[in-house]
Amino acid sequence: SEMGQGVHTAIPMLVAEEIDADWSKIKMMQAPADPAFNNPIFGMQATGGSTSVRGHWEPMRKAGATARAMLVAAAAAQWKADPADCRTEKGVVLHKSGKKLTYGQLAAAAAKQAVPTEVKLKSAKDFKILGTPAKRLDTPAKVNGKAKFGLDVRLPGMLTAVMARPPVPGGKLVSVDDSKAKAIPGVKQVVQIPGGVAVLAQGYWAAKQGRDALQIKWDDGANAALSSEGVSKMLAEGAAKGGAVGRNEGDAGAPVAKKVEAVYEAPFLAHACMEPMNATVWVKPDEIEVWAGTQSQGPSQGILGQVGGVAPGKVKVHTMYLGGGFGRRFAPDFTIDATLLSKISGKPVQLVYTREDDMKAYFYRPASVTRFVGGLDASGKAVSFSACIASPSIMEASGFMKLPADGVDEMAVEGIRDCPYDFPNLRVEYARREPGVQVWFWRSVGHSQNLFFIESFVDEMAAAAGKDPVEFRLGLLVKQPRYKGALELAAQKAGWGKPLPAGVHRGIAVAQSFGSYVAEVAEVSVGKDGKVKVHRVVAAVDCGMTVNPEIIKRQIESAIVYGLSAALHGKITFKDGKVEQSNFHDYPVLRIDEMPKVEVHIVASTEPPGGIGEPGLPPLAPAVVNAVFAATGKRVRKLPLDAAALKKA
């Protein structure tokens, strides 16, 4: 799925390199929903976890190399020549005698050649396309308006649906008076389904007016008193009590010369995709057609087949461009409800979430609290580290994963359990706590909050040891050359230790996620009113072998925008069971005047490719708050940043 991360260009580059294509003639087609197109890492057709290039790096290159071998074989057969005397270049097979045939001339004959079982892939030194800043294939259509997103779908006889959903998580419908809704011109039907009450109409505005006119009584159920204060208390108690052991080396509780303790907290976060959730579904007698910007075509076939009463293979999914995904469009809620509504109405239905519907839909990044205890010896050397993370379980909430036998949700502890620092004594625990809110994958998943936690706390340990934050980290990363390389490059390019303008201070953080290593330095000032301004972010990224350096840079920039939005502003809060935020006026995203200058430096590497859509996000928040400490002497242990707490007296 192309949701801005550039896979409609990166994956074709993998094939084009090995087939020796003329890049100027490449066109991309979206694959249909079919197990043949499964994500090699997931084992299902789905997009997420920064897996696209990592998963397709080898199979797509093999496909290109196989096709190239068949084209050469076809040309050699036509010339009655030895294939070893042929070579390929920009869509042409050339013989040493000077004869040549284009791939187009050879395609039909090549298709009849035996498919080789083994092919040799190119060495990186011979790459002509991979590693180059090729222009994105999806840009022209997005600029000229031809690109089709989910909301662009129009079908004959299509009805538009807008739904009323329970205002409290887990709430149930008691009764509905739809008389006023049905009186609105264009409203055709009011339908009750498990997800709520839908108004079906000719066009969005009539459907929305109809939905707003419904008079509904809800039973708020067990979460009627849900509050952010209560969630914080539940998670803090969990972190203090301890939980399932995820990693235990040495004795993290042994006496130390100096103990450092801190508790960190991160809130629920919405995904806030620019294109709100939507799906168009047409349930026919023997098949279902779906038009949606979805990250999960494969699971959709199985789920919607059950909902619509057809075999998974009879669910035809048209993947539209995604106006932002961030994990949210992996969820099935919008496609399930659209399928039910089409099945009941007998017509194609386009279900549209308003921004407010989307913001209050309960698919959130988990709130989390982590308690740290670090130990230093008399010389200031870090000798022990322990962490207890308390949060809901995404694995259990997903519906297709279960907690492992040890009771540790791997997504809740990632970024801390795999801590790279060489602490002789280390212990990580997970305390599962469920406030009653649906949680979901969010860009960089557990790393998004856990790297804020651990990289801020490691800075605290450095300060307690009286050491420079970079030197302190490097001393603990002797066995981690890729972490060390990214950290050193970011520090060097940012001019770590060199003077800055008055009032501007630096902070640093380093993280590994999804197979890539990213270090970031943030340059920050804090006004008298406590408002934080991020002036510059310098990033160093080691994502292994590169496909397209421009896409890498843009994804790091994108992750910094998304991460800074969360660090400065992002929070979903609850009062009396209800979400308090509804739109961008009370759930702000980064504005243009808040955008820092961003520099991205790529570490040269021969390692296999890592992911790139998510790894730029985790180091951003800790780099910023570590700079805030340098500026103010105050530690930020809870996000988003609170100007009142940083305000100068």
XYZ file of C-alpha atoms in Angstrom:
649
model
C 0.000 0.000 0.000
C 1.322 3.442 -0.921
C 0.645 5.803 1.965
C 3.379 8.320 1.302
C 6.314 6.100 2.267
C 7.413 5.622 -1.351
C 6.969 1.879 -1.938
C 5.362 2.454 -5.346
C 8.831 3.631 -6.342
C 11.154 1.586 -4.111
C 9.762 -1.843 -5.015
C 9.839 -1.166 -8.788
C 13.463 -0.050 -8.329
C 14.306 -3.496 -6.930
C 12.908 -5.215 -10.017
C 14.214 -2.651 -12.487
C 17.773 -2.952 -11.207
C 18.011 -6.680 -11.742
C 16.102 -6.797 -15.034
C 18.245 -3.918 -16.348
C 15.205 -1.835 -17.232
C 15.101 1.658 -18.652
C 13.838 3.523 -15.560
C 12.215 6.238 -17.713
C 9.822 3.598 -19.087
C 8.776 2.052 -15.759
C 5.108 2.048 -14.795
C 3.655 0.615 -11.613
C 0.404 -1.320 -11.154
C -1.229 -1.939 -7.781
C -1.411 -5.658 -7.034
C -4.857 -7.156 -6.387
C -5.674 -8.841 -3.095
C -4.235 -12.312 -3.473
C -1.995 -14.549 -1.314
C 0.491 -14.516 -4.214
C 1.364 -10.982 -3.129
C 1.873 -11.702 0.569
C 4.346 -9.609 2.521
C 7.293 -12.040 2.932
C 7.840 -10.950 6.544
C 4.193 -11.004 7.658
C 3.100 -14.034 5.655
C -0.022 -12.117 4.617
C -0.763 -9.291 2.232
C -0.402 -6.242 4.436
C 1.732 -3.127 4.813
C 3.250 -2.023 8.117
C 6.187 -2.407 10.456
C 8.516 -0.762 7.938
C 8.741 -4.140 6.194
C 8.172 -3.364 2.509
C 11.746 -2.965 1.290
C 13.145 -5.319 3.942
C 10.710 -8.040 2.918
C 10.915 -7.551 -0.831
C 14.641 -6.805 -1.163
C 15.503 -10.360 -2.171
C 12.333 -11.765 -3.811
C 11.754 -8.741 -6.056
C 15.396 -8.669 -7.120
C 15.218 -12.398 -7.844
C 12.097 -11.809 -9.933
C 13.928 -9.184 -11.976
C 17.030 -11.320 -12.392
C 14.923 -14.333 -13.409
C 13.068 -12.311 -16.049
C 16.368 -10.923 -17.344
C 17.777 -14.444 -17.707
C 14.686 -15.519 -19.666
C 14.946 -12.493 -21.960
C 18.594 -13.256 -22.632
C 17.745 -16.913 -23.292
C 15.062 -15.872 -25.798
C 17.456 -13.549 -27.608
C 20.207 -16.174 -27.670
C 17.800 -18.723 -29.099
C 16.718 -16.331 -31.850
C 20.344 -15.549 -32.724
C 21.458 -19.177 -32.198
C 24.084 -17.715 -29.909
C 25.598 -18.526 -26.524
C 23.740 -16.615 -23.733
C 27.164 -15.908 -22.232
C 27.891 -13.714 -25.251
C 24.858 -11.512 -24.477
C 24.402 -8.689 -22.024
C 21.533 -6.404 -21.037
C 21.253 -2.652 -20.729
C 18.255 -0.300 -20.347
C 15.635 -2.697 -21.688
C 17.734 -4.155 -24.498
C 19.581 -7.462 -24.975
C 22.859 -6.918 -26.830
C 25.089 -9.518 -28.487
C 28.845 -9.059 -28.685
C 28.488 -8.871 -32.473
C 26.422 -5.707 -32.151
C 23.006 -7.276 -32.689
C 20.308 -6.131 -30.296
C 16.647 -6.763 -29.441
C 14.405 -4.792 -27.116
C 12.602 -6.459 -24.226
C 9.340 -5.668 -25.971
C 10.446 -7.606 -29.035
C 11.471 -10.545 -26.846
C 8.708 -10.628 -24.227
C 6.430 -13.212 -25.859
C 9.289 -15.616 -26.599
C 10.881 -15.036 -23.200
C 7.631 -16.016 -21.464
C 7.961 -19.481 -23.045
C 11.481 -20.045 -21.757
C 12.114 -22.377 -18.838
C 12.149 -20.473 -15.565
C 15.647 -20.779 -14.071
C 15.747 -22.175 -10.551
C 18.860 -20.243 -9.580
C 19.901 -16.766 -10.660
C 22.828 -14.617 -9.614
C 21.974 -11.225 -8.175
C 24.074 -8.169 -8.933
C 26.844 -7.001 -6.676
C 26.218 -3.566 -5.165
C 29.172 -2.164 -7.132
C 27.230 -2.863 -10.331
C 23.997 -1.127 -9.288
C 22.767 1.535 -11.708
C 19.321 2.213 -10.223
C 19.499 1.089 -6.599
C 21.106 3.718 -4.412
C 20.134 6.561 -6.755
C 17.644 9.374 -6.019
C 15.089 8.245 -8.604
C 11.986 10.423 -8.845
C 8.880 8.946 -7.253
C 6.452 7.329 -9.672
C 3.362 8.424 -7.734
C 4.212 12.136 -7.625
C 2.751 13.234 -11.014
C -0.682 11.722 -10.310
C -0.757 13.280 -6.839
C 0.179 16.678 -8.278
C -2.255 16.684 -11.216
C -5.186 15.234 -9.280
C -5.414 11.906 -11.094
C -4.443 9.872 -8.017
C -7.469 8.132 -6.539
C -7.860 7.972 -2.780
C -10.600 6.153 -0.910
C -12.800 9.239 -0.721
C -12.621 9.646 -4.522
C -14.592 6.457 -5.241
C -17.967 6.925 -6.963
C -20.220 4.033 -8.041
C -23.643 3.940 -9.735
C -26.413 3.970 -7.121
C -23.922 4.433 -4.287
C -25.195 5.605 -0.901
C -23.050 7.498 1.588
C -23.135 6.460 5.244
C -22.220 8.398 8.372
C -22.459 6.646 11.743
C -23.216 7.492 15.348
C -21.041 5.397 17.651
C -21.046 4.942 21.442
C -19.477 7.996 23.086
C -17.855 5.787 25.751
C -15.665 2.758 24.955
C -17.742 -0.399 25.249
C -21.051 1.500 25.381
C -24.254 -0.038 23.999
C -27.260 1.349 22.180
C -30.442 1.578 24.268
C -32.818 3.279 21.850
C -32.872 5.550 18.817
C -35.499 7.968 17.483
C -34.709 8.436 13.796
C -37.794 10.407 12.772
C -35.947 13.728 12.376
C -33.139 12.051 10.459
C -35.540 10.457 7.982
C -37.171 13.842 7.348
C -33.936 15.262 5.914
C -33.956 15.350 2.069
C -31.676 12.696 0.633
C -31.761 10.341 3.636
C -32.774 6.870 2.466
C -32.293 4.540 5.404
C -31.296 4.368 9.078
C -29.572 1.115 9.999
C -28.506 -0.327 13.352
C -25.380 -2.506 13.340
C -23.085 -3.629 16.199
C -20.815 -0.604 15.690
C -23.637 1.928 16.100
C -26.365 3.600 14.062
C -25.796 4.556 10.427
C -27.640 7.020 8.251
C -27.523 6.153 4.536
C -28.180 8.984 2.128
C -27.542 10.390 -1.308
C -24.330 12.270 -0.609
C -22.197 12.973 2.420
C -23.882 16.145 3.662
C -27.339 14.616 3.853
C -25.893 11.579 5.633
C -24.065 13.751 8.163
C -27.097 15.962 8.807
C -29.165 12.836 9.256
C -26.677 11.327 11.683
C -26.577 14.554 13.698
C -30.391 14.564 13.881
C -30.597 11.114 15.494
C -31.864 11.098 19.059
C -30.009 8.275 20.776
C -29.846 6.890 24.288
C -26.672 5.008 25.159
C -25.748 2.712 28.027
C -22.213 3.837 28.862
C -21.453 0.571 30.647
C -18.379 -0.215 32.722
C -16.300 2.695 31.396
C -18.736 5.472 32.316
C -16.304 6.890 34.877
C -13.149 6.429 32.769
C -10.747 9.357 33.233
C -7.186 10.203 32.285
C -6.365 10.644 35.950
C -7.617 7.129 36.630
C -5.623 5.725 33.720
C -2.431 7.411 34.958
C -2.990 6.059 38.464
C -3.626 2.509 37.189
C -0.486 2.528 35.056
C 1.698 4.109 37.748
C 0.603 1.457 40.244
C 1.414 -1.243 37.709
C 4.885 0.147 37.036
C 5.580 0.375 40.770
C 4.340 -3.144 41.520
C 6.300 -4.944 38.809
C 5.254 -7.604 36.381
C 6.274 -10.380 34.006
C 10.016 -10.595 33.461
C 11.092 -9.874 29.886
C 14.865 -9.808 30.418
C 17.053 -10.493 33.429
C 20.858 -10.405 33.464
C 22.996 -10.261 36.579
C 21.510 -8.646 39.680
C 19.885 -5.291 38.930
C 18.937 -4.917 42.599
C 22.482 -5.129 43.984
C 23.711 -2.172 46.090
C 25.296 0.715 44.149
C 27.226 3.856 45.048
C 24.596 6.101 43.469
C 21.018 5.315 42.538
C 19.052 7.190 39.843
C 15.267 6.785 39.800
C 12.547 8.237 37.567
C 9.024 7.556 36.377
C 8.042 8.457 32.793
C 4.610 8.686 31.207
C 3.208 8.954 27.685
C -0.470 9.510 26.762
C -2.908 7.863 24.392
C -2.418 9.263 20.879
C -4.675 9.389 17.819
C -3.297 8.698 14.349
C -4.887 11.849 12.863
C -4.527 10.744 9.231
C -5.240 13.675 6.910
C -7.795 11.548 5.038
C -10.266 10.317 7.682
C -11.286 6.648 7.632
C -13.534 5.585 4.777
C -14.392 2.518 2.730
C -16.692 1.773 -0.185
C -18.163 -1.737 -0.328
C -20.548 -3.437 -2.720
C -21.897 -6.756 -1.471
C -23.154 -8.734 -4.467
C -24.862 -12.150 -4.460
C -21.658 -14.107 -4.963
C -18.815 -11.631 -4.323
C -17.812 -8.505 -2.422
C -15.966 -5.577 -3.945
C -14.073 -3.229 -1.655
C -12.486 0.121 -2.497
C -10.401 1.308 0.419
C -7.115 2.839 1.448
C -6.184 -0.156 3.557
C -2.972 -1.528 4.976
C -4.398 -5.052 5.315
C -5.766 -6.507 2.085
C -5.134 -10.126 3.086
C -6.828 -9.991 6.487
C -9.661 -7.967 4.913
C -10.451 -10.817 2.547
C -10.879 -13.232 5.423
C -12.750 -10.868 7.748
C -15.066 -9.364 5.139
C -15.725 -12.761 3.605
C -17.109 -13.848 6.978
C -19.125 -10.647 7.353
C -20.569 -10.861 3.833
C -20.983 -14.625 3.700
C -18.581 -15.417 0.824
C -15.244 -17.219 0.520
C -12.162 -15.015 1.062
C -11.217 -15.433 -2.594
C -14.527 -13.820 -3.537
C -13.589 -10.588 -1.757
C -12.048 -8.282 -4.352
C -10.076 -5.464 -2.741
C -9.175 -2.374 -4.772
C -6.329 -0.696 -2.894
C -6.654 3.067 -3.156
C -3.987 5.590 -2.251
C -3.900 6.187 1.490
C -4.140 9.733 2.795
C -1.973 8.715 5.748
C -1.876 5.326 7.423
C 0.458 5.260 10.454
C -0.981 1.849 11.422
C -4.574 3.103 11.689
C -5.557 1.697 8.310
C -4.477 -1.773 9.394
C -7.613 -1.836 11.553
C -10.761 -3.481 10.138
C -13.484 -1.332 11.710
C -14.292 0.901 8.743
C -14.353 -1.932 6.182
C -16.444 -4.217 8.422
C -19.120 -1.574 8.990
C -19.223 -0.598 5.305
C -19.669 -4.270 4.386
C -22.538 -4.724 6.833
C -24.266 -1.599 5.543
C -23.976 -2.667 1.910
C -25.238 -6.136 2.758
C -28.273 -4.745 4.599
C -29.104 -2.010 2.077
C -28.399 -4.072 -1.031
C -26.467 -1.143 -2.536
C -22.862 -0.010 -2.770
C -22.143 2.042 0.349
C -19.377 4.518 1.048
C -18.879 4.843 4.783
C -17.198 8.106 5.760
C -15.842 9.042 9.179
C -15.914 12.737 10.020
C -12.721 14.064 11.587
C -14.511 13.937 14.938
C -15.633 10.339 14.357
C -12.062 9.388 13.562
C -10.595 11.197 16.570
C -13.032 9.470 18.927
C -12.886 5.993 17.371
C -10.753 4.470 20.175
C -7.898 3.179 18.004
C -5.072 4.797 19.939
C -1.379 4.471 20.666
C -1.354 3.004 24.201
C -0.845 5.196 27.217
C 2.177 3.940 29.143
C 4.120 4.492 32.368
C 7.644 3.211 32.984
C 9.592 3.192 36.233
C 13.387 3.175 35.953
C 16.130 2.533 38.502
C 19.733 2.992 37.429
C 22.913 2.389 39.381
C 26.350 4.042 39.159
C 29.562 2.958 40.860
C 31.857 5.388 42.672
C 33.603 6.329 39.424
C 30.321 7.183 37.679
C 30.233 4.018 35.592
C 26.751 2.638 34.908
C 26.512 -0.795 36.525
C 22.793 -1.534 36.750
C 19.517 -0.734 35.039
C 15.955 -1.860 35.621
C 12.662 -0.892 34.054
C 9.042 -1.832 34.582
C 6.697 -0.861 31.757
C 2.963 -0.668 32.443
C 0.601 -0.402 29.479
C -2.267 -2.122 27.672
C -1.456 -4.954 25.282
C -1.550 -4.236 21.550
C -0.957 -7.913 20.864
C -4.192 -8.858 22.609
C -6.093 -5.861 21.211
C -5.107 -6.712 17.633
C -7.364 -9.753 17.443
C -4.771 -11.832 15.587
C -1.933 -12.117 18.129
C -1.733 -13.482 21.656
C 0.610 -12.769 24.520
C 3.449 -15.303 24.617
C 3.836 -17.732 27.484
C 6.033 -15.325 29.448
C 3.200 -12.768 29.556
C 5.308 -10.021 27.963
C 3.783 -8.036 25.103
C 6.752 -7.606 22.765
C 5.341 -4.348 21.387
C 4.914 -2.902 24.869
C 8.567 -3.456 25.780
C 10.357 -2.979 22.430
C 13.056 -0.353 22.618
C 13.641 -1.116 26.316
C 13.876 -4.905 26.494
C 16.361 -4.836 23.604
C 18.303 -1.998 25.252
C 21.748 -1.904 23.564
C 23.650 -0.395 26.480
C 26.177 -2.672 28.177
C 24.778 -2.652 31.695
C 26.287 -5.606 33.639
C 23.065 -5.933 35.610
C 19.798 -5.432 33.762
C 16.157 -6.310 34.368
C 13.044 -5.425 32.324
C 9.479 -6.195 33.398
C 6.049 -5.734 31.859
C 2.937 -5.000 33.900
C -0.129 -5.345 31.713
C -2.897 -2.943 32.663
C -6.124 -2.497 30.666
C -8.016 0.770 31.267
C -10.720 -0.324 28.797
C -9.672 1.630 25.705
C -9.019 -0.001 22.317
C -5.311 0.343 21.540
C -3.631 -0.096 18.205
C -0.428 0.136 16.186
C 0.852 3.717 15.852
C 3.855 4.875 13.836
C 6.866 3.013 15.320
C 4.535 1.243 17.806
C 6.172 0.671 21.232
C 9.376 2.395 20.223
C 7.450 5.670 19.982
C 7.052 5.978 23.753
C 9.756 3.612 25.004
C 12.638 5.404 23.331
C 11.404 8.671 24.828
C 11.510 6.911 28.188
C 14.881 5.139 27.995
C 16.862 7.762 26.070
C 15.698 10.466 28.468
C 16.567 8.307 31.468
C 20.008 7.430 30.113
C 20.559 11.188 29.874
C 19.592 11.421 33.530
C 22.176 8.769 34.362
C 24.811 10.676 32.382
C 24.022 13.860 34.321
C 24.183 11.974 37.642
C 27.562 10.584 36.596
C 28.755 14.063 35.644
C 29.491 12.968 32.088
C 28.752 14.318 28.622
C 25.623 12.586 27.212
C 27.412 11.473 24.030
C 30.516 10.178 25.794
C 28.392 8.401 28.404
C 26.461 6.576 25.681
C 29.559 5.723 23.661
C 31.095 4.121 26.739
C 28.104 1.786 26.914
C 27.988 1.030 23.172
C 31.428 -0.495 22.634
C 29.808 -3.760 21.459
C 27.252 -1.983 19.246
C 29.083 -0.589 16.189
C 25.959 0.449 14.253
C 24.462 2.352 17.207
C 27.879 3.893 17.794
C 28.306 4.856 14.132
C 24.953 6.623 13.919
C 25.526 8.403 17.242
C 28.991 9.637 16.278
C 27.874 10.846 12.847
C 24.886 12.764 14.243
C 27.039 14.380 16.927
C 29.738 15.304 14.412
C 27.348 16.774 11.832
C 25.493 18.731 14.528
C 28.729 20.166 15.910
C 28.221 18.583 19.318
C 30.203 20.513 21.911
C 30.603 23.584 19.719
C 29.036 26.944 20.675
C 25.418 27.705 19.772
C 23.514 30.990 19.611
C 22.550 32.367 23.021
C 19.613 30.481 24.512
C 19.867 27.496 22.157
C 20.847 24.094 23.564
C 21.372 20.589 22.222
C 20.010 17.187 23.144
C 20.738 13.807 21.615
C 19.205 10.344 21.393
C 19.868 7.135 19.465
C 17.560 4.248 18.657
C 17.235 1.076 16.643
C 13.844 0.077 15.319
C 12.695 -2.057 12.394
C 16.269 -2.941 11.487
C 17.558 0.649 11.177
C 19.681 2.800 13.483
C 18.932 6.503 13.852
C 20.544 9.148 16.027
C 19.152 12.672 16.245
C 20.405 15.914 17.716
C 17.807 18.589 18.483
C 18.664 22.256 18.910
C 16.105 23.869 21.178
C 15.298 27.101 22.969
C 12.772 27.649 25.757
C 11.028 31.009 26.034
C 10.182 32.835 29.246
C 6.633 31.586 28.764
C 7.916 27.998 28.778
C 7.182 27.452 25.100
C 9.668 25.130 23.429
C 11.020 25.992 19.979
C 12.932 23.343 18.024
C 15.242 25.148 15.615
C 17.142 22.292 13.988
C 17.255 18.509 13.965
C 20.298 16.662 12.636
C 19.692 12.979 11.918
C 22.117 10.197 11.068
C 20.550 7.007 9.737
C 22.056 3.583 9.145
C 19.363 1.651 7.298
C 21.720 -0.781 5.622
C 21.974 -0.799 1.833
C 19.925 2.003 0.333
C 17.331 1.829 -2.417
C 16.502 5.521 -2.858
C 18.345 8.075 -0.686
C 15.777 10.805 -1.394
C 12.953 8.628 -0.061
C 15.067 7.854 3.007
C 15.595 11.559 3.692
C 11.921 12.381 3.189
C 10.810 9.596 5.503
C 13.150 10.786 8.246
C 11.806 14.325 7.768
C 8.255 12.971 7.839
C 8.897 11.001 11.031
C 10.358 14.107 12.673
C 7.212 16.087 11.789
C 4.990 13.335 13.178
C 7.114 12.800 16.291
C 7.406 16.510 17.013
C 3.629 16.923 16.676
C 3.250 14.313 19.400
C 6.023 15.691 21.618
C 4.737 19.267 21.528
C 0.984 18.733 21.396
C -0.301 15.171 21.207
C -2.622 13.678 23.798
C -5.979 11.951 23.914
C -7.641 12.429 27.280
C -10.786 11.026 28.863
C -13.334 12.577 31.198
C -16.513 10.816 32.376
C -15.771 8.028 29.930
C -15.594 10.296 26.861
C -12.698 11.446 24.679
C -12.173 15.184 25.167
C -10.481 15.881 21.808
C -12.414 16.096 18.555
C -10.484 17.927 15.824
C -7.269 19.792 15.124
C -8.263 22.744 17.312
C -7.775 20.581 20.416
C -5.520 17.880 18.947
C -2.983 20.100 17.151
C -0.423 18.874 14.670
C 2.792 20.662 13.806
C 2.243 23.990 12.064
C 4.586 25.443 9.475
C 6.081 28.000 11.869
C 6.990 25.195 14.296
C 8.890 23.143 11.712
C 12.624 22.937 12.400
C 15.352 22.816 9.801
C 16.136 19.126 9.243
C 19.405 17.615 8.035
C 19.613 13.916 7.205
C 22.911 12.078 6.836
C 22.986 8.478 5.619
C 25.598 6.088 6.973
C 27.239 4.088 4.161
C 26.514 0.415 4.814
C 26.694 -3.011 3.215
C 24.214 -4.521 5.682
C 20.816 -5.779 4.424
C 18.204 -2.998 4.233
C 16.303 -1.962 7.333
C 12.955 -0.181 7.465
C 12.649 3.571 6.992
C 9.014 4.678 7.416
C 9.147 4.560 11.214
C 12.737 4.593 12.581
C 13.137 8.375 12.365
C 10.422 8.974 14.952
C 11.618 7.321 18.215
C 14.760 9.449 18.833
C 12.980 12.771 18.248
C 11.138 13.249 21.552
C 14.079 12.293 23.794
C 16.483 14.472 21.797
C 14.099 17.410 22.314
C 13.500 16.869 26.045
C 17.210 16.285 26.653
C 17.839 19.667 25.016
C 15.121 21.163 27.221
C 17.027 19.887 30.258
C 20.212 21.466 28.923
C 18.301 24.745 28.504
C 16.382 24.790 31.794
C 17.795 22.185 34.169
C 14.298 20.688 34.324
C 13.563 17.086 33.378
C 10.529 16.414 31.203
C 9.170 12.993 32.161
C 5.694 13.295 30.724
C 4.518 14.193 27.232
C 3.373 16.379 25.615
C 5.646 19.209 26.729
C 4.000 21.458 29.313
C 4.910 25.109 28.861
C 3.538 26.008 32.305
C 5.974 23.609 33.971
C 8.885 25.091 32.035
C 7.901 28.727 32.510
C 10.594 30.862 34.070
C 9.709 32.549 37.351
